[in-house]
Amino acid sequence: MKIVVIGGSGLIGAKLVVKLAQLGHEAVAASPNSGVNTLTGAGLAEALNGASVVVDVSNSPSWEDAAVMNFFETSTRHLLASEAAAGVRHHIALSVVGSERLLESGYFRAKIAQENLIKGSAIPYSIIRATQFFEFVRGIADFSTEGNQVRLPTALIQPMAADDVAAALAAFATGPAVNATVEIGGPERFRLEELVRQGLAASNDPREVVADPNARYYGVALAEKTLVPADDAQLGKTRFADWLKNSALRAHA
Ligand SMILES: NC(=O)c1ccc[n+]([C@@H]2O[C@H](COP(=O)([O-])OP(=O)(O)OC[C@H]3O[C@@H](n4cnc5c(N)ncnc54)[C@H](OP(=O)(O)O)[C@@H]3O)[C@@H](O)[C@H]2O)c1
């Protein structure tokens, strides 16, 4: 099958393209890097020619409220229209567990808008909602840093490895559309502040991580389970401690 990966040069996209090719499919990475821009529509018709499946793992370069809403709404509209014209049979999008509980943030309002456009289109779909990637833990720390302190709430988080996200997406991309939203997550739950503390300690980052029940997560007040998936979520195998060991090894190789 020809499977087009929108955002195929990104963290998840690059891994997904490799996995799909290993499974014997014609996996095409499409993004501004390769002349395909979903925001303007440039290059889309050519990229989708002959494609059976499209996986959208793109992300907005800006997370500012209006910019991110414009990115996910306009890109998704262009993409779905081009898919209809090209006869694509399955649209898969990567979204975020708990988006409907995070609507104080413009980013998650935009992800919900993206999901609603997909649900409203005639193209069979699978929306895969993932928890936070291990690779994103440093970004959480950086966003919540003031001086030498990282202030984070004590809410639960169930993060997963980007490799496991890509493996799950490869399985959905090569199977039938589920026409529903499916959750995927990691094998373990952490307190947010404990996860970030472990992540920073592994790279000898000197910042102090402070648990603060009133601290916000990207501007959002979290309840205990805002970020965690439901009990029927499909879980990846990679544990954070093992991933940290391997990424430290890779960094020193
Ligand atoms: N971070 C998390 O923990 C997390 C958790 C759950 C779900 N997600 C979701 O996962 C998805 C992918 O995240 P990621 O971290 O893999 O992204 P990423 O590494 O930031 O990659 C973003 C990709 O989007 C592409 N892109 C940007 N503008 C584009 C445009 N106008 N047209 C087409 N492609 C465009 C980029 O292409 P160029 O390289 O060519 O610019 C790049 O390939 C996002 O939708 C996010 O909501 C993230």
Short mmCIF file of C-alpha atoms and ligand atoms in Angstrom, two decimals:
data_model
loop_
_atom_site.label_atom_id
_atom_site.label_comp_id
_atom_site.label_asym_id
_atom_site.label_seq_id
_atom_site.Cartn_x
_atom_site.Cartn_y
_atom_site.Cartn_z
CA MET A 1 0.00 0.00 0.00
CA LYS A 2 1.05 3.57 -0.51
CA ILE A 3 0.84 5.24 2.91
CA VAL A 4 1.53 8.98 3.17
CA VAL A 5 2.84 10.23 6.51
CA ILE A 6 2.07 13.93 6.92
CA GLY A 7 4.76 15.25 9.26
CA GLY A 8 6.99 12.36 8.18
CA SER A 9 10.14 14.30 9.09
CA GLY A 10 9.06 14.79 12.73
CA LEU A 11 9.81 12.77 15.87
CA ILE A 12 6.97 10.26 15.41
CA GLY A 13 6.73 10.58 11.63
CA ALA A 14 10.33 9.60 10.91
CA LYS A 15 10.01 6.48 13.09
CA LEU A 16 6.68 5.59 11.50
CA VAL A 17 8.01 5.84 7.93
CA VAL A 18 10.81 3.39 8.81
CA LYS A 19 8.39 0.93 10.45
CA LEU A 20 5.94 1.01 7.52
CA ALA A 21 8.76 0.45 5.02
CA GLN A 22 9.98 -2.50 7.11
CA LEU A 23 6.46 -3.95 6.81
CA GLY A 24 6.82 -3.76 3.02
CA HIS A 25 4.68 -0.69 2.33
CA GLU A 26 5.46 2.32 0.18
CA ALA A 27 5.80 4.86 2.99
CA VAL A 28 6.05 8.47 1.83
CA ALA A 29 7.17 11.22 4.21
CA ALA A 30 5.36 14.47 3.40
CA SER A 31 6.06 17.83 5.04
CA PRO A 32 7.35 21.30 4.09
CA ASN A 33 10.82 19.69 4.04
CA SER A 34 9.75 17.61 1.03
CA GLY A 35 7.58 20.30 -0.62
CA VAL A 36 4.23 19.32 0.94
CA ASN A 37 2.49 21.98 3.01
CA THR A 38 -0.94 21.16 4.46
CA LEU A 39 -1.47 24.75 5.60
CA THR A 40 -1.23 26.13 2.05
CA GLY A 41 -2.17 22.92 0.24
CA ALA A 42 1.04 23.04 -1.82
CA GLY A 43 2.17 19.65 -3.11
CA LEU A 44 -0.71 17.77 -1.47
CA ALA A 45 -2.49 16.46 -4.58
CA GLU A 46 0.78 15.08 -6.00
CA ALA A 47 1.78 13.46 -2.69
CA LEU A 48 -1.61 11.75 -2.26
CA ASN A 49 -1.83 10.44 -5.81
CA GLY A 50 -2.36 6.67 -5.56
CA ALA A 51 -2.33 6.63 -1.73
CA SER A 52 -4.62 4.26 0.19
CA VAL A 53 -3.90 5.57 3.69
CA VAL A 54 -2.83 8.91 5.21
CA VAL A 55 -1.38 9.24 8.70
CA ASP A 56 -1.28 12.80 10.04
CA VAL A 57 1.45 13.24 12.66
CA SER A 58 2.18 16.88 11.83
CA ASN A 59 2.41 19.54 14.50
CA SER A 60 2.00 23.30 14.51
CA PRO A 61 5.27 25.25 14.57
CA SER A 62 3.54 27.82 16.82
CA TRP A 63 1.46 26.98 19.91
CA GLU A 64 0.05 30.52 20.19
CA ASP A 65 -3.77 30.23 20.48
CA ALA A 66 -4.80 31.64 17.08
CA ALA A 67 -1.85 30.17 15.17
CA VAL A 68 -2.31 26.63 16.47
CA MET A 69 -6.08 26.72 15.82
CA ASN A 70 -5.45 27.95 12.28
CA PHE A 71 -2.83 25.25 11.74
CA PHE A 72 -4.96 22.27 12.77
CA GLU A 73 -8.23 23.55 11.25
CA THR A 74 -6.83 24.72 7.90
CA SER A 75 -4.40 21.81 7.50
CA THR A 76 -7.03 19.21 8.33
CA ARG A 77 -9.55 20.78 5.92
CA HIS A 78 -7.00 20.80 3.08
CA LEU A 79 -5.90 17.28 3.88
CA LEU A 80 -9.40 15.77 4.04
CA ALA A 81 -10.45 17.48 0.79
CA SER A 82 -7.32 16.23 -1.02
CA GLU A 83 -7.85 12.73 0.40
CA ALA A 84 -11.44 12.68 -0.89
CA ALA A 85 -10.22 13.74 -4.35
CA ALA A 86 -7.48 11.08 -4.33
CA GLY A 87 -9.75 8.26 -3.11
CA VAL A 88 -7.89 7.70 0.17
CA ARG A 89 -9.64 4.99 2.21
CA HIS A 90 -8.33 5.60 5.74
CA HIS A 91 -7.29 8.78 7.59
CA ILE A 92 -5.36 8.33 10.82
CA ALA A 93 -4.50 11.20 13.13
CA LEU A 94 -2.40 11.35 16.27
CA SER A 95 -4.06 13.30 19.08
CA VAL A 96 -3.60 13.60 22.83
CA VAL A 97 -5.24 11.66 25.70
CA GLY A 98 -7.44 13.93 27.81
CA SER A 99 -7.67 16.76 25.23
CA GLU A 100 -11.29 17.45 26.24
CA ARG A 101 -10.10 17.93 29.86
CA LEU A 102 -7.38 20.42 28.83
CA LEU A 103 -9.50 23.03 27.07
CA GLU A 104 -8.04 25.92 29.08
CA SER A 105 -5.16 25.58 26.60
CA GLY A 106 -5.51 26.81 23.02
CA TYR A 107 -3.36 23.89 21.86
CA PHE A 108 -5.90 21.33 23.05
CA ARG A 109 -8.85 23.35 21.73
CA ALA A 110 -7.12 23.07 18.35
CA LYS A 111 -6.61 19.29 18.73
CA ILE A 112 -10.35 18.89 19.48
CA ALA A 113 -11.16 21.00 16.39
CA GLN A 114 -8.91 18.68 14.35
CA GLU A 115 -10.66 15.60 15.76
CA ASN A 116 -14.14 17.04 15.04
CA LEU A 117 -13.28 17.80 11.40
CA ILE A 118 -12.10 14.20 10.96
CA LYS A 119 -15.24 12.78 12.59
CA GLY A 120 -17.41 15.00 10.37
CA SER A 121 -15.77 13.95 7.11
CA ALA A 122 -16.86 11.05 4.89
CA ILE A 123 -13.43 9.39 4.98
CA PRO A 124 -13.10 6.33 7.27
CA TYR A 125 -10.82 7.27 10.17
CA SER A 126 -8.94 6.19 13.25
CA ILE A 127 -8.08 8.85 15.85
CA ILE A 128 -5.25 7.62 18.05
CA ARG A 129 -4.84 9.58 21.27
CA ALA A 130 -1.45 9.11 22.90
CA THR A 131 -0.17 10.18 26.30
CA GLN A 132 2.93 12.39 26.59
CA PHE A 133 6.07 11.02 24.93
CA PHE A 134 9.18 10.31 27.07
CA GLU A 135 10.99 12.60 24.61
CA PHE A 136 8.66 15.43 25.71
CA VAL A 137 9.62 15.32 29.42
CA ARG A 138 12.44 17.83 29.01
CA GLY A 139 10.03 20.18 27.20
CA ILE A 140 7.64 19.98 30.17
CA ALA A 141 10.53 20.90 32.49
CA ASP A 142 11.66 23.80 30.28
CA PHE A 143 8.14 25.22 30.07
CA SER A 144 7.75 25.13 33.87
CA THR A 145 11.19 26.50 34.80
CA GLU A 146 11.63 29.72 36.77
CA GLY A 147 15.25 30.46 37.64
CA ASN A 148 16.70 27.16 38.85
CA GLN A 149 13.33 25.69 39.86
CA VAL A 150 10.83 23.58 37.94
CA ARG A 151 7.40 23.88 39.61
CA LEU A 152 5.00 21.12 38.69
CA PRO A 153 1.68 19.77 39.93
CA THR A 154 1.44 16.35 41.56
CA ALA A 155 -1.14 14.99 39.08
CA LEU A 156 -0.63 11.56 37.51
CA ILE A 157 0.94 11.01 34.08
CA GLN A 158 1.36 7.77 32.09
CA PRO A 159 3.94 8.64 29.41
CA MET A 160 5.19 6.43 26.59
CA ALA A 161 8.18 6.05 24.27
CA ALA A 162 7.92 7.62 20.80
CA ASP A 163 8.99 4.22 19.41
CA ASP A 164 5.90 2.62 20.97
CA VAL A 165 3.68 5.41 19.57
CA ALA A 166 5.07 4.77 16.08
CA ALA A 167 4.61 1.00 16.44
CA ALA A 168 0.96 1.45 17.45
CA LEU A 169 0.35 3.85 14.54
CA ALA A 170 1.95 1.39 12.09
CA ALA A 171 -0.48 -1.30 13.28
CA PHE A 172 -3.50 0.99 12.85
CA ALA A 173 -2.27 2.26 9.47
CA THR A 174 -2.08 -1.26 8.09
CA GLY A 175 -5.44 -2.37 9.54
CA PRO A 176 -9.05 -1.33 8.92
CA ALA A 177 -10.38 2.09 9.96
CA VAL A 178 -11.99 1.85 13.40
CA ASN A 179 -14.12 5.02 12.93
CA ALA A 180 -13.55 5.76 16.60
CA THR A 181 -11.04 7.21 19.03
CA VAL A 182 -8.54 4.81 20.60
CA GLU A 183 -6.21 5.60 23.51
CA ILE A 184 -2.60 4.46 23.83
CA GLY A 185 -0.31 5.02 26.82
CA GLY A 186 2.76 3.90 28.70
CA PRO A 187 3.11 0.92 31.05
CA GLU A 188 3.54 2.95 34.28
CA ARG A 189 2.00 5.92 36.06
CA PHE A 190 4.10 8.62 37.72
CA ARG A 191 3.50 11.81 39.63
CA LEU A 192 4.29 14.53 37.09
CA GLU A 193 6.92 16.13 39.30
CA GLU A 194 8.56 12.75 40.01
CA LEU A 195 8.76 11.88 36.31
CA VAL A 196 10.46 15.18 35.50
CA ARG A 197 12.80 14.81 38.50
CA GLN A 198 13.90 11.37 37.26
CA GLY A 199 14.29 12.64 33.70
CA LEU A 200 16.44 15.62 34.69
CA ALA A 201 18.54 13.58 37.14
CA ALA A 202 19.44 11.11 34.38
CA SER A 203 21.16 13.91 32.45
CA ASN A 204 22.65 15.55 35.58
CA ASP A 205 20.46 18.60 35.00
CA PRO A 206 20.98 20.84 38.06
CA ARG A 207 17.45 22.24 38.17
CA GLU A 208 15.44 21.61 41.35
CA VAL A 209 12.00 20.08 40.77
CA VAL A 210 9.39 21.33 43.23
CA ALA A 211 5.99 19.68 43.77
CA ASP A 212 3.35 22.39 43.91
CA PRO A 213 -0.32 21.33 43.89
CA ASN A 214 -1.23 24.79 42.55
CA ALA A 215 1.28 24.78 39.69
CA ARG A 216 -0.17 24.58 36.18
CA TYR A 217 0.66 22.33 33.23
CA TYR A 218 0.94 24.49 30.10
CA GLY A 219 -1.42 26.93 31.79
CA VAL A 220 -3.96 24.24 32.72
CA ALA A 221 -5.06 23.32 36.26
CA LEU A 222 -4.80 19.52 36.39
CA ALA A 223 -6.99 17.11 38.36
CA GLU A 224 -5.41 13.85 39.54
CA LYS A 225 -6.33 11.92 36.37
CA THR A 226 -6.54 14.63 33.69
CA LEU A 227 -3.57 13.21 31.74
CA VAL A 228 -4.10 9.48 32.22
CA PRO A 229 -5.88 7.21 29.73
CA ALA A 230 -8.89 5.00 30.43
CA ASP A 231 -8.43 1.42 31.64
CA ASP A 232 -8.94 0.00 28.14
CA ALA A 233 -5.99 1.93 26.63
CA GLN A 234 -3.43 -0.08 24.65
CA LEU A 235 -0.14 0.11 26.53
CA GLY A 236 3.40 0.29 25.15
CA LYS A 237 6.07 -1.94 26.67
CA THR A 238 9.00 0.46 27.14
CA ARG A 239 9.60 1.57 30.73
CA PHE A 240 10.91 5.07 31.44
CA ALA A 241 13.97 3.87 33.40
CA ASP A 242 15.03 1.58 30.52
CA TRP A 243 14.45 4.33 27.97
CA LEU A 244 16.53 6.75 30.08
CA LYS A 245 19.39 4.22 30.26
CA ASN A 246 19.32 3.67 26.50
CA SER A 247 19.05 7.35 25.62
CA ALA A 248 21.98 8.13 27.98
CA LEU A 249 23.97 5.40 26.19
CA ARG A 250 23.06 6.87 22.79
CA ALA A 251 24.06 10.36 23.95
CA HIS A 252 27.53 9.11 24.96
CA ALA A 253 28.08 6.82 21.95
N1 LIG B 1 4.49 15.71 22.43
C1 LIG B 1 3.72 14.79 23.00
O1 LIG B 1 4.01 14.29 24.09
C2 LIG B 1 2.46 14.34 22.28
C3 LIG B 1 1.60 13.45 22.93
C4 LIG B 1 0.49 12.96 22.22
C5 LIG B 1 0.25 13.38 20.91
N2 LIG B 1 1.10 14.28 20.32
C6 LIG B 1 0.84 14.67 18.92
O2 LIG B 1 1.84 14.08 18.10
C7 LIG B 1 1.89 14.78 16.86
C8 LIG B 1 3.31 14.78 16.32
O3 LIG B 1 4.20 15.31 17.26
P1 LIG B 1 5.78 15.27 17.04
O4 LIG B 1 6.40 15.64 18.35
O5 LIG B 1 6.21 14.01 16.34
O6 LIG B 1 5.98 16.49 16.02
P2 LIG B 1 7.34 17.19 15.54
O7 LIG B 1 8.53 16.33 15.82
O8 LIG B 1 7.31 18.60 16.06
O9 LIG B 1 7.14 17.21 13.95
C9 LIG B 1 6.20 18.06 13.38
C10 LIG B 1 6.04 17.67 11.93
O10 LIG B 1 5.02 18.49 11.37
C11 LIG B 1 5.48 18.92 10.12
N3 LIG B 1 4.82 20.14 9.70
C12 LIG B 1 4.91 21.38 10.24
N4 LIG B 1 4.21 22.26 9.51
C13 LIG B 1 3.64 21.56 8.48
C14 LIG B 1 2.82 21.90 7.39
N5 LIG B 1 2.42 23.19 7.17
N6 LIG B 1 2.44 20.93 6.52
C15 LIG B 1 2.83 19.63 6.71
N7 LIG B 1 3.60 19.25 7.73
C16 LIG B 1 4.02 20.20 8.62
C17 LIG B 1 6.97 19.12 10.29
O11 LIG B 1 7.59 19.15 9.01
P3 LIG B 1 9.01 19.89 8.68
O12 LIG B 1 10.06 19.10 9.44
O13 LIG B 1 9.15 19.75 7.21
O14 LIG B 1 8.87 21.30 9.16
C18 LIG B 1 7.31 17.86 11.08
O15 LIG B 1 7.47 16.77 10.20
C19 LIG B 1 1.23 16.15 17.12
O16 LIG B 1 0.03 16.23 16.40
C20 LIG B 1 0.92 16.14 18.62
O17 LIG B 1 -0.30 16.78 18.92
C21 LIG B 1 2.19 14.75 20.97
#
